[in-house]
Short mmCIF file of C-alpha atoms in Angstrom, two decimals:
data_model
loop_
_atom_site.label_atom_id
_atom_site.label_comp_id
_atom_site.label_asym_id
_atom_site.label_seq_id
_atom_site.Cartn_x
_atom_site.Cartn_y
_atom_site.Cartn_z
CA UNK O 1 -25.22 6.07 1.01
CA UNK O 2 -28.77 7.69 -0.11
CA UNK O 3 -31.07 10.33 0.30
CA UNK O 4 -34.61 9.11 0.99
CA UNK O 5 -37.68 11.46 1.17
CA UNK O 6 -40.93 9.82 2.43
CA UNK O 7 -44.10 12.07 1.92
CA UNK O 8 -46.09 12.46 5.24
CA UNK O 9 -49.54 13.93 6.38
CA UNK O 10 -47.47 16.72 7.95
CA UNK O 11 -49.08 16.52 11.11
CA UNK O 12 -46.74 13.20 12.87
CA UNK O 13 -44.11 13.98 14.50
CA UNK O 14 -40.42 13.56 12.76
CA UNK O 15 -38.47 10.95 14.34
CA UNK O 16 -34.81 11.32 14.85
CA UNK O 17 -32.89 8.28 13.81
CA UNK O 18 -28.93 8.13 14.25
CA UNK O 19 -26.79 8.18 11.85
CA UNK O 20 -24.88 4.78 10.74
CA UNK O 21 -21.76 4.61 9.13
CA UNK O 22 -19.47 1.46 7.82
CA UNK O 23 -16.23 1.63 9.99
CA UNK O 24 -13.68 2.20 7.85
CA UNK O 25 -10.40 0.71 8.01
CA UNK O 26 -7.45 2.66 6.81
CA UNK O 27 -6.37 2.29 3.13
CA UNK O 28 -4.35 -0.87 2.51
CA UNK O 29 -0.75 -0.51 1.94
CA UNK O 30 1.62 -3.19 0.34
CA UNK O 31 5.63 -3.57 -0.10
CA UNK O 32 6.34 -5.66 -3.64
CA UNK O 33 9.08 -7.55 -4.32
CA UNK O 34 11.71 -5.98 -7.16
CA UNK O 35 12.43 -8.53 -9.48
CA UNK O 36 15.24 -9.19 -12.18
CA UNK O 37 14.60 -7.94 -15.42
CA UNK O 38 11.91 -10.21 -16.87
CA UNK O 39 12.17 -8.11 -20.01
CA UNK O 40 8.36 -7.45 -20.60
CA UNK O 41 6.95 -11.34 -20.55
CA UNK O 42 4.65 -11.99 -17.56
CA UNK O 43 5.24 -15.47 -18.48
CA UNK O 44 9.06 -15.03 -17.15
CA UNK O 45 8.61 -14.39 -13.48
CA UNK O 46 8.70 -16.55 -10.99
CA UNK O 47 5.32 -16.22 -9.76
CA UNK O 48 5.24 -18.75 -7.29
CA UNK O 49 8.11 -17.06 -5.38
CA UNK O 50 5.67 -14.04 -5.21
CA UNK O 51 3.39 -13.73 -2.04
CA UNK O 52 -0.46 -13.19 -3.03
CA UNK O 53 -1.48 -9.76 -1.89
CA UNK O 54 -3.84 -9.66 1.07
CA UNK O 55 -7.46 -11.07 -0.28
CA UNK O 56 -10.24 -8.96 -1.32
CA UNK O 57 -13.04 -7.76 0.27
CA UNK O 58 -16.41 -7.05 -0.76
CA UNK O 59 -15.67 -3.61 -2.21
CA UNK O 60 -18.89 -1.75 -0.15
CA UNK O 61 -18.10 -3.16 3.21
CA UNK O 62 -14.70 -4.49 3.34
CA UNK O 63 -15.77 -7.62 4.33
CA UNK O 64 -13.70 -10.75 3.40
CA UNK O 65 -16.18 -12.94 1.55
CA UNK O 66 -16.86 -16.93 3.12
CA UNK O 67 -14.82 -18.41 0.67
CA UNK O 68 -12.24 -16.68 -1.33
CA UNK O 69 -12.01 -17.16 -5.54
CA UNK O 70 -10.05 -14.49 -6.33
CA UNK O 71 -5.81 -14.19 -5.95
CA UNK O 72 -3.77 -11.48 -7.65
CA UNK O 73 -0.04 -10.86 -7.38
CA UNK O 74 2.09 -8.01 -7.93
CA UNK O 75 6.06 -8.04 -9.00
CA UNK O 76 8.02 -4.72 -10.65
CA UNK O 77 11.04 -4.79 -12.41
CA UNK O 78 13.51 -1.86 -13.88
CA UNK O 79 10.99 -1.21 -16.51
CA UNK O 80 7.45 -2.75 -15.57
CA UNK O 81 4.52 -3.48 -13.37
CA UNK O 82 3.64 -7.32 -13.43
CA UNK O 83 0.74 -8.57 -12.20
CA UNK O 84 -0.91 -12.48 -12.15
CA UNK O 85 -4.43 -13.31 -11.09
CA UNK O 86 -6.14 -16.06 -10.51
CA UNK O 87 -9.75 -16.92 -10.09
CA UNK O 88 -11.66 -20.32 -9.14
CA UNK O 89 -15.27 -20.55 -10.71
CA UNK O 90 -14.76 -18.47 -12.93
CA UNK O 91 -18.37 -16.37 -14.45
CA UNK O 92 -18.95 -17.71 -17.94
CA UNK O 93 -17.40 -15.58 -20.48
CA UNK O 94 -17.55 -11.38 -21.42
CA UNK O 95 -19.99 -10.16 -20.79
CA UNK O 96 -23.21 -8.38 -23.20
CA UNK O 97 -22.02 -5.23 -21.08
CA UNK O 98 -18.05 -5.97 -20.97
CA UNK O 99 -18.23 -3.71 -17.52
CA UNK O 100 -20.43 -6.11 -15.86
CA UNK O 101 -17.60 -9.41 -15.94
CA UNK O 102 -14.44 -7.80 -15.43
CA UNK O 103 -11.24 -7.32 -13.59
CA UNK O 104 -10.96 -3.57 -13.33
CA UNK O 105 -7.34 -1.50 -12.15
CA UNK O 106 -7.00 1.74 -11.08
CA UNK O 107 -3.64 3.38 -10.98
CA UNK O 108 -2.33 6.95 -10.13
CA UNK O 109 0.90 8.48 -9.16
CA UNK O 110 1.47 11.16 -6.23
CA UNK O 111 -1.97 12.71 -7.35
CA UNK O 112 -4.78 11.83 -8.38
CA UNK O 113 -4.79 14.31 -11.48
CA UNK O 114 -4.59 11.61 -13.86
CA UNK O 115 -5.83 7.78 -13.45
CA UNK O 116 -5.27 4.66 -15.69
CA UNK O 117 -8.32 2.38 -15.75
CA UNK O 118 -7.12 -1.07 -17.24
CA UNK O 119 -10.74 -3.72 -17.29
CA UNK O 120 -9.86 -7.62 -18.35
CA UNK O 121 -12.98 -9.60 -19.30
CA UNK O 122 -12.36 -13.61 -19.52
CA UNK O 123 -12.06 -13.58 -23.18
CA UNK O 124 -8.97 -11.83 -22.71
CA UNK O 125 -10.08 -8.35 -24.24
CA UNK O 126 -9.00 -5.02 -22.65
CA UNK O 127 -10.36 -2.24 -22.35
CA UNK O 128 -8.44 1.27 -21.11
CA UNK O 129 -9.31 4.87 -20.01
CA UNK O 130 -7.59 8.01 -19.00
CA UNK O 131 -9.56 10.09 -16.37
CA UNK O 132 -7.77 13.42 -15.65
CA UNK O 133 -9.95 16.03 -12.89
CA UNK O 134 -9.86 19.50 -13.41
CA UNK O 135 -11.61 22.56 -11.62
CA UNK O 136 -14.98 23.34 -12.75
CA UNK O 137 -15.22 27.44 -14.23
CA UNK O 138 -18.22 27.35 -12.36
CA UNK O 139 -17.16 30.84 -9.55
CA UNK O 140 -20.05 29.06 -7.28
CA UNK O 141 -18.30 25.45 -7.27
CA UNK O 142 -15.45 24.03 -6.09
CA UNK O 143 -16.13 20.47 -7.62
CA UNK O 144 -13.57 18.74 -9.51
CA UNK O 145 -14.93 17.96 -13.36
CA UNK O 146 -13.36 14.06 -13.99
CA UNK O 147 -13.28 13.85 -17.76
CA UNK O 148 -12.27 10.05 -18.98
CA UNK O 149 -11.07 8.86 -22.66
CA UNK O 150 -9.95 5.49 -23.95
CA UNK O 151 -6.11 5.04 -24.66
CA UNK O 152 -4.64 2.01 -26.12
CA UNK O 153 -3.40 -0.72 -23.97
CA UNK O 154 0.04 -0.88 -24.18
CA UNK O 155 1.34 -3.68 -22.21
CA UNK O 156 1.37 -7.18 -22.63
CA UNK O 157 -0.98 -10.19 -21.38
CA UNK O 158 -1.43 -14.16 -21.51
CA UNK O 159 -4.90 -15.24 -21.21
CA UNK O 160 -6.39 -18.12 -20.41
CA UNK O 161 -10.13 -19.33 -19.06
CA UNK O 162 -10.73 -23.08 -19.28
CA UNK O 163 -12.47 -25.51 -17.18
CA UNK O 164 -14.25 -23.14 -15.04
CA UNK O 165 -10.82 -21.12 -14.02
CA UNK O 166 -9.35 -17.61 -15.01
CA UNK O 167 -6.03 -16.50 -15.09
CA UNK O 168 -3.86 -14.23 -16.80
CA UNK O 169 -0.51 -12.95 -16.25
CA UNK O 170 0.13 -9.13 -17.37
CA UNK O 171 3.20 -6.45 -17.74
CA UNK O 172 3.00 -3.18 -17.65
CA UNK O 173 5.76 -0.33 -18.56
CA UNK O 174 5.94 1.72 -16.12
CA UNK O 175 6.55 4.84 -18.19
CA UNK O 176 3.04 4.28 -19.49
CA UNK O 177 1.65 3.87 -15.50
CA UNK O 178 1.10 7.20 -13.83
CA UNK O 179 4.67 8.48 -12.53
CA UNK O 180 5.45 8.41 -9.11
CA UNK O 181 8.10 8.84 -6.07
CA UNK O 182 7.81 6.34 -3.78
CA UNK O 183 4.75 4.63 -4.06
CA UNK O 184 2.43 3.58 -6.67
CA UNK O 185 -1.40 4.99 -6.11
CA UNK O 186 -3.61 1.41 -7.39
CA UNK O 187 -6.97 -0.59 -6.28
CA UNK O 188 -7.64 -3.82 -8.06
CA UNK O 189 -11.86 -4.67 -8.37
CA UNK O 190 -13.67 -7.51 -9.72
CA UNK O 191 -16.93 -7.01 -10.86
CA UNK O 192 -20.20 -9.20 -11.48
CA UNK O 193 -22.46 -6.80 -12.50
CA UNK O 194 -25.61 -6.73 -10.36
CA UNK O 195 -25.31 -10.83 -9.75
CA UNK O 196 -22.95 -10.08 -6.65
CA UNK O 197 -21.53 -7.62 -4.77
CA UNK O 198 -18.19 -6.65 -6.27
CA UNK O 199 -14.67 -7.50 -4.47
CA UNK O 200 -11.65 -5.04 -3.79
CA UNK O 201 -8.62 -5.22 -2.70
CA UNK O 202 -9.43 -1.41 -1.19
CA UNK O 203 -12.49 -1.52 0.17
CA UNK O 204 -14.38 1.96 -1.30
CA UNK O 205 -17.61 1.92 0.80
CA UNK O 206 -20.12 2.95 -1.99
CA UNK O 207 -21.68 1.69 -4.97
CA UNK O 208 -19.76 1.56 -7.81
CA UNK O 209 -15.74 1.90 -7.90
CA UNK O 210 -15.99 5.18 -9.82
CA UNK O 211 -17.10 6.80 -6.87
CA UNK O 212 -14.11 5.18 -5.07
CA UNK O 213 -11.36 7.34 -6.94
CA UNK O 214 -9.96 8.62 -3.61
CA UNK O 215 -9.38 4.92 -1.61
CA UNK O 216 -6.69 4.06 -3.16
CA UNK O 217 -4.06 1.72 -1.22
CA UNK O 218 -0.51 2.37 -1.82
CA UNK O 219 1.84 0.03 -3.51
CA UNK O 220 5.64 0.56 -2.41
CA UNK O 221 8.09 -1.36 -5.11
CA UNK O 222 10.73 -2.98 -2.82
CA UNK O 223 10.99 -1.02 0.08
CA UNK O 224 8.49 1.51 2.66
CA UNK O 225 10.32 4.16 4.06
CA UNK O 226 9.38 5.98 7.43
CA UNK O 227 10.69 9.55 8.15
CA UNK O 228 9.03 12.97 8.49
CA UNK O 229 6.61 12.93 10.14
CA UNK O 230 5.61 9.37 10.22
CA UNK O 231 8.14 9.62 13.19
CA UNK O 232 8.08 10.75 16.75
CA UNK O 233 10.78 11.53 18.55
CA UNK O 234 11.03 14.45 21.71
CA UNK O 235 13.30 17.02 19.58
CA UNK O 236 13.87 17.83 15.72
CA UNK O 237 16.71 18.94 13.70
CA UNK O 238 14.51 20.44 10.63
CA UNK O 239 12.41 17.47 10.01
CA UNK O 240 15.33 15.19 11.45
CA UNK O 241 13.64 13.09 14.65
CA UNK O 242 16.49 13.64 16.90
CA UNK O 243 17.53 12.48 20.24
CA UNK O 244 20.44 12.61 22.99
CA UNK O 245 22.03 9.08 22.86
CA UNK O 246 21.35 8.47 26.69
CA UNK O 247 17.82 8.80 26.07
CA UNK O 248 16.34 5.70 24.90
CA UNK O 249 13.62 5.12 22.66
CA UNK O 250 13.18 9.00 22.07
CA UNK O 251 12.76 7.90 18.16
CA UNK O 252 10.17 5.60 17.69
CA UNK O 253 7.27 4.89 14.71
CA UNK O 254 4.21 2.84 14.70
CA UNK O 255 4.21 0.34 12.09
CA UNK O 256 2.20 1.66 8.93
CA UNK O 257 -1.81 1.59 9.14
CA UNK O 258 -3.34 -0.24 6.37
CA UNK O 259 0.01 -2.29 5.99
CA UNK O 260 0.34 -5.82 5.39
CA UNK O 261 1.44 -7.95 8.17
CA UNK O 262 1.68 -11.20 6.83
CA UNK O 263 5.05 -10.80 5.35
CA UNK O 264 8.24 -11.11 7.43
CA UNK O 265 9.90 -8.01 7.02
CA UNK O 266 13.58 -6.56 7.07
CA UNK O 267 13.66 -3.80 9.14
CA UNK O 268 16.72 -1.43 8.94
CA UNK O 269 17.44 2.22 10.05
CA UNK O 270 19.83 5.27 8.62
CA UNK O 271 21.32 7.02 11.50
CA UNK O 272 24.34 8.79 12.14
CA UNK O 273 25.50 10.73 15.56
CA UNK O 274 27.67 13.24 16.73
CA UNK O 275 28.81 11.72 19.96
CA UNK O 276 31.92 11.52 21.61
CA UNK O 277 32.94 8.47 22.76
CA UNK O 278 34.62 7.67 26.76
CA UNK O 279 34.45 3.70 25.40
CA UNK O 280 35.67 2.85 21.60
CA UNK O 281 33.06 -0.18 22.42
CA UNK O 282 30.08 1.11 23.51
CA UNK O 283 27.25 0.39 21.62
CA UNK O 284 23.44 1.44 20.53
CA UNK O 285 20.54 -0.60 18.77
CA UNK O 286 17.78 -0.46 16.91
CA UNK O 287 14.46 -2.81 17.53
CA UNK O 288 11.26 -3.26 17.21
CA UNK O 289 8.82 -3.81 20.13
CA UNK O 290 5.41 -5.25 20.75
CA UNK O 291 3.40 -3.36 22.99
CA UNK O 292 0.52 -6.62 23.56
CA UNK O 293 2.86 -8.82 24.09
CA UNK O 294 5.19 -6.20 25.75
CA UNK O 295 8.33 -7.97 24.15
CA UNK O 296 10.72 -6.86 21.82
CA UNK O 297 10.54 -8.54 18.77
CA UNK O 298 13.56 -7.78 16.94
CA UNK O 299 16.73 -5.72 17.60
CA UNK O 300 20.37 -4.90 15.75
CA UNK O 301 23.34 -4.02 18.56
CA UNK O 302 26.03 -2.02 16.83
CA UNK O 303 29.00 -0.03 17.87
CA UNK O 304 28.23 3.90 18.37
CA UNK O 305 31.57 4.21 16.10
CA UNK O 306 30.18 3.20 13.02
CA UNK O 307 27.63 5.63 12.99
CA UNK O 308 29.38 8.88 14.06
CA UNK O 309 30.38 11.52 11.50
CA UNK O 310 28.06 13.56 8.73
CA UNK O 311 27.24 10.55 6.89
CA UNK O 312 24.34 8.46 7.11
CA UNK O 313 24.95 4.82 7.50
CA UNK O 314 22.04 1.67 7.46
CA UNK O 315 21.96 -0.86 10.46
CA UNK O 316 19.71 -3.72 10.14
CA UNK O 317 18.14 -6.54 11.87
CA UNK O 318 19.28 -9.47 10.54
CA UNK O 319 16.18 -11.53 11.09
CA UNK O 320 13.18 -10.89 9.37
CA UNK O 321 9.85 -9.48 11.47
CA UNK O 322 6.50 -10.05 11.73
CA UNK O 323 5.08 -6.97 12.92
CA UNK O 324 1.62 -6.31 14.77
CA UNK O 325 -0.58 -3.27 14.70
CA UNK O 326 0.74 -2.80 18.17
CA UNK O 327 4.32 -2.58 16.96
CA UNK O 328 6.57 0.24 16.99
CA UNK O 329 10.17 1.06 15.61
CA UNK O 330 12.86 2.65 17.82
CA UNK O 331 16.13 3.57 18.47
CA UNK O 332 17.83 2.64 21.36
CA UNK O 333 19.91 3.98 23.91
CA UNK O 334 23.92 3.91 24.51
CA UNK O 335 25.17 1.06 26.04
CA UNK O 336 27.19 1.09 28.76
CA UNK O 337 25.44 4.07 30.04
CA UNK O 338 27.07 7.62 29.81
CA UNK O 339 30.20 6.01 28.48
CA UNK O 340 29.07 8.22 25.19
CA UNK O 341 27.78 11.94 24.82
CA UNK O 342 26.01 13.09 22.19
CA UNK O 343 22.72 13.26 19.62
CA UNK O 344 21.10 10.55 17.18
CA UNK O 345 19.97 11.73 14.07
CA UNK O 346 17.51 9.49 12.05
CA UNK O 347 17.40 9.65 8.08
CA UNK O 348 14.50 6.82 7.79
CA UNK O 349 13.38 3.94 8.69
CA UNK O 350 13.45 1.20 5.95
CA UNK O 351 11.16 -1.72 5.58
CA UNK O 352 11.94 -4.34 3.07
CA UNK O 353 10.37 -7.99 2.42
CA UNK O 354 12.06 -10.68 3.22
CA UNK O 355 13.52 -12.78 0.06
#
């Protein structure tokens, strides 16, 4: 946190004190729902069909505070990012420094080369900047020079703060957000100035959220896909996890750190095999199993058939799951034993909320 030097007689003996450190939990991650078109007006979704992401914490420590004011939402559609907050008690109006009574958001794309800073004060009034790092010219430094400038906001946003409560609902384009791939780079602050410690939704574990640029949570519109290496399995075809069909559980991943597990999820899997098959009806699964409770939690059965040949093809569990930090993903084994030959190949696993 700090550097403290303490001036001494120079004759006592130094005294060696460990170290402390915050634990640090790992960067949040979140799956939002994918809406139809609401067209640009924040004031068009359904927000009470969205689930509230995961409360913030108090943005040094990550702890949850006693009783919880603050409630944001997140919803994308085709063309935009829409998000709808909420806060009990509100703090008075803007502030004489606008930084010290805001709601601040930080979004980036795959890197964090460039990063949108949008700050909402109760009066409504917004404030953006553009912070873009490049490498310092200095031969003796390999520090990254962040250089910010305001841009103009250009989304949309309906304000209101009466009667002691904040709100505001707010869209986005998302061609004026950072560009991404698959997941959308984004932490979410609210800040009281020096009256109380400031809340996250990523916990940064230092003073002040510019010096929290690199804990950034991940937001995933619609779906989280597993593959790569997010994936064990005992053999690879290129970065395919592959395994022989006789072999259960060979393919298996851990569910997400950071990830929300309050949602019910939909948990599907791309797969396609090689095998040859002694019994047109044998059949394989997919599941997911819970290693406190040492149950499985959720499976799909499904004929080897329908998965043999180049293609990939999706098999899902029908019934959403609520997974556990001790949870893992797998692919099961043929069924009736030896009655097929042949490898598994998996594509990805899929995770999808539950409508």
């Amino acid at each position: 946190d700090r550097i403290v030097l303490v001036k001494t007689d120079g004759r006592t003996p130094p005294i060696q004190v460990a170290a402390t450190t915050l634990p640090q939990r790992p960067s949040a991650i979140m799956i939002a729902p994918v809406i139809a078109s609401a067209g640009g007006d924040p004031t068009a979704v359904d927000w009470n069909a969205v689930m509230p992401m995961a409360a913030w914490g108090e943005s040094f420590s990550g702890n949850a505070p006693k009783t919880p004011e603050t409630e944001m939402r997140v919803a994308f559609d085709d063309e935009y990012l829409y998000l709808a907050y909420r806060e009990q008690r509100a703090s008075g109006g803007e502030s004489a420094s606008f930084w010290n009574n805001t709601v601040d958001m930080f979004f980036a794309g795959n890197t964090l080369a460039s990063v949108l800073q949008i700050a909402v004060a109760p009066s409504g009034r917004i404030r953006c900047n553009l912070y873009t790092f490049t490498k310092t010219s200095d031969p003796n430094s390999n520090e990254d020079i962040r250089v910010s400038k305001a841009v103009p906001f250009e989304g949309k946003i309906n304000n209101r703060s009466e009667a002691g409560a904040w709100q505001w609902q707010m869209a986005l384009p998302r061609r004026w957000l950072p560009q991404f791939t698959m997941a959308l780079q984004a932490n979410f602050f609210r800040n009281h100035g020096d009256a109380r410690l400031s809340l996250s939704w990523n916990p940064i574990y230092t003073q002040g959220y510019l010096n929290g640029f690199h804990r950034l949570g991940r937001i995933y519109p619609g779906r989280l896909e597993l593959s790569g290496r997010d994936v064990t399995s005992t053999r690879r075809d290129g970065s395919l996890p592959v395994m022989d069909g006789n072999h259960a559980w060979d393919i298996k991943a851990s569910a997400p750190s950071g990830l929300d597990l309050r949602p019910a999820y939909r948990i599907g899997a791309r797969l396609r095999s090689n095998a040859t098959l002694k019994d047109e009806k044998a059949t394989s699964r997919i599941g997911v199993y819970d290693q406190a409770t040492k149950k499985i939690i959720g499976n799909a059965v499904f004929p080897i058939k329908s998965i043999v040949g180049e293609d990939f093809k999706t098999v899902t569990i029908s019934k959403g799951v609520t997974l556990t930090e001790a949870s893992f993903l797998y692919v099961g084994g043929f069924l009736p034993e030896q009655q097929a030959q042949g490898d598994v190949f998996l594509e990805a696993f899929v995770l999808e909320l539950v409508p």
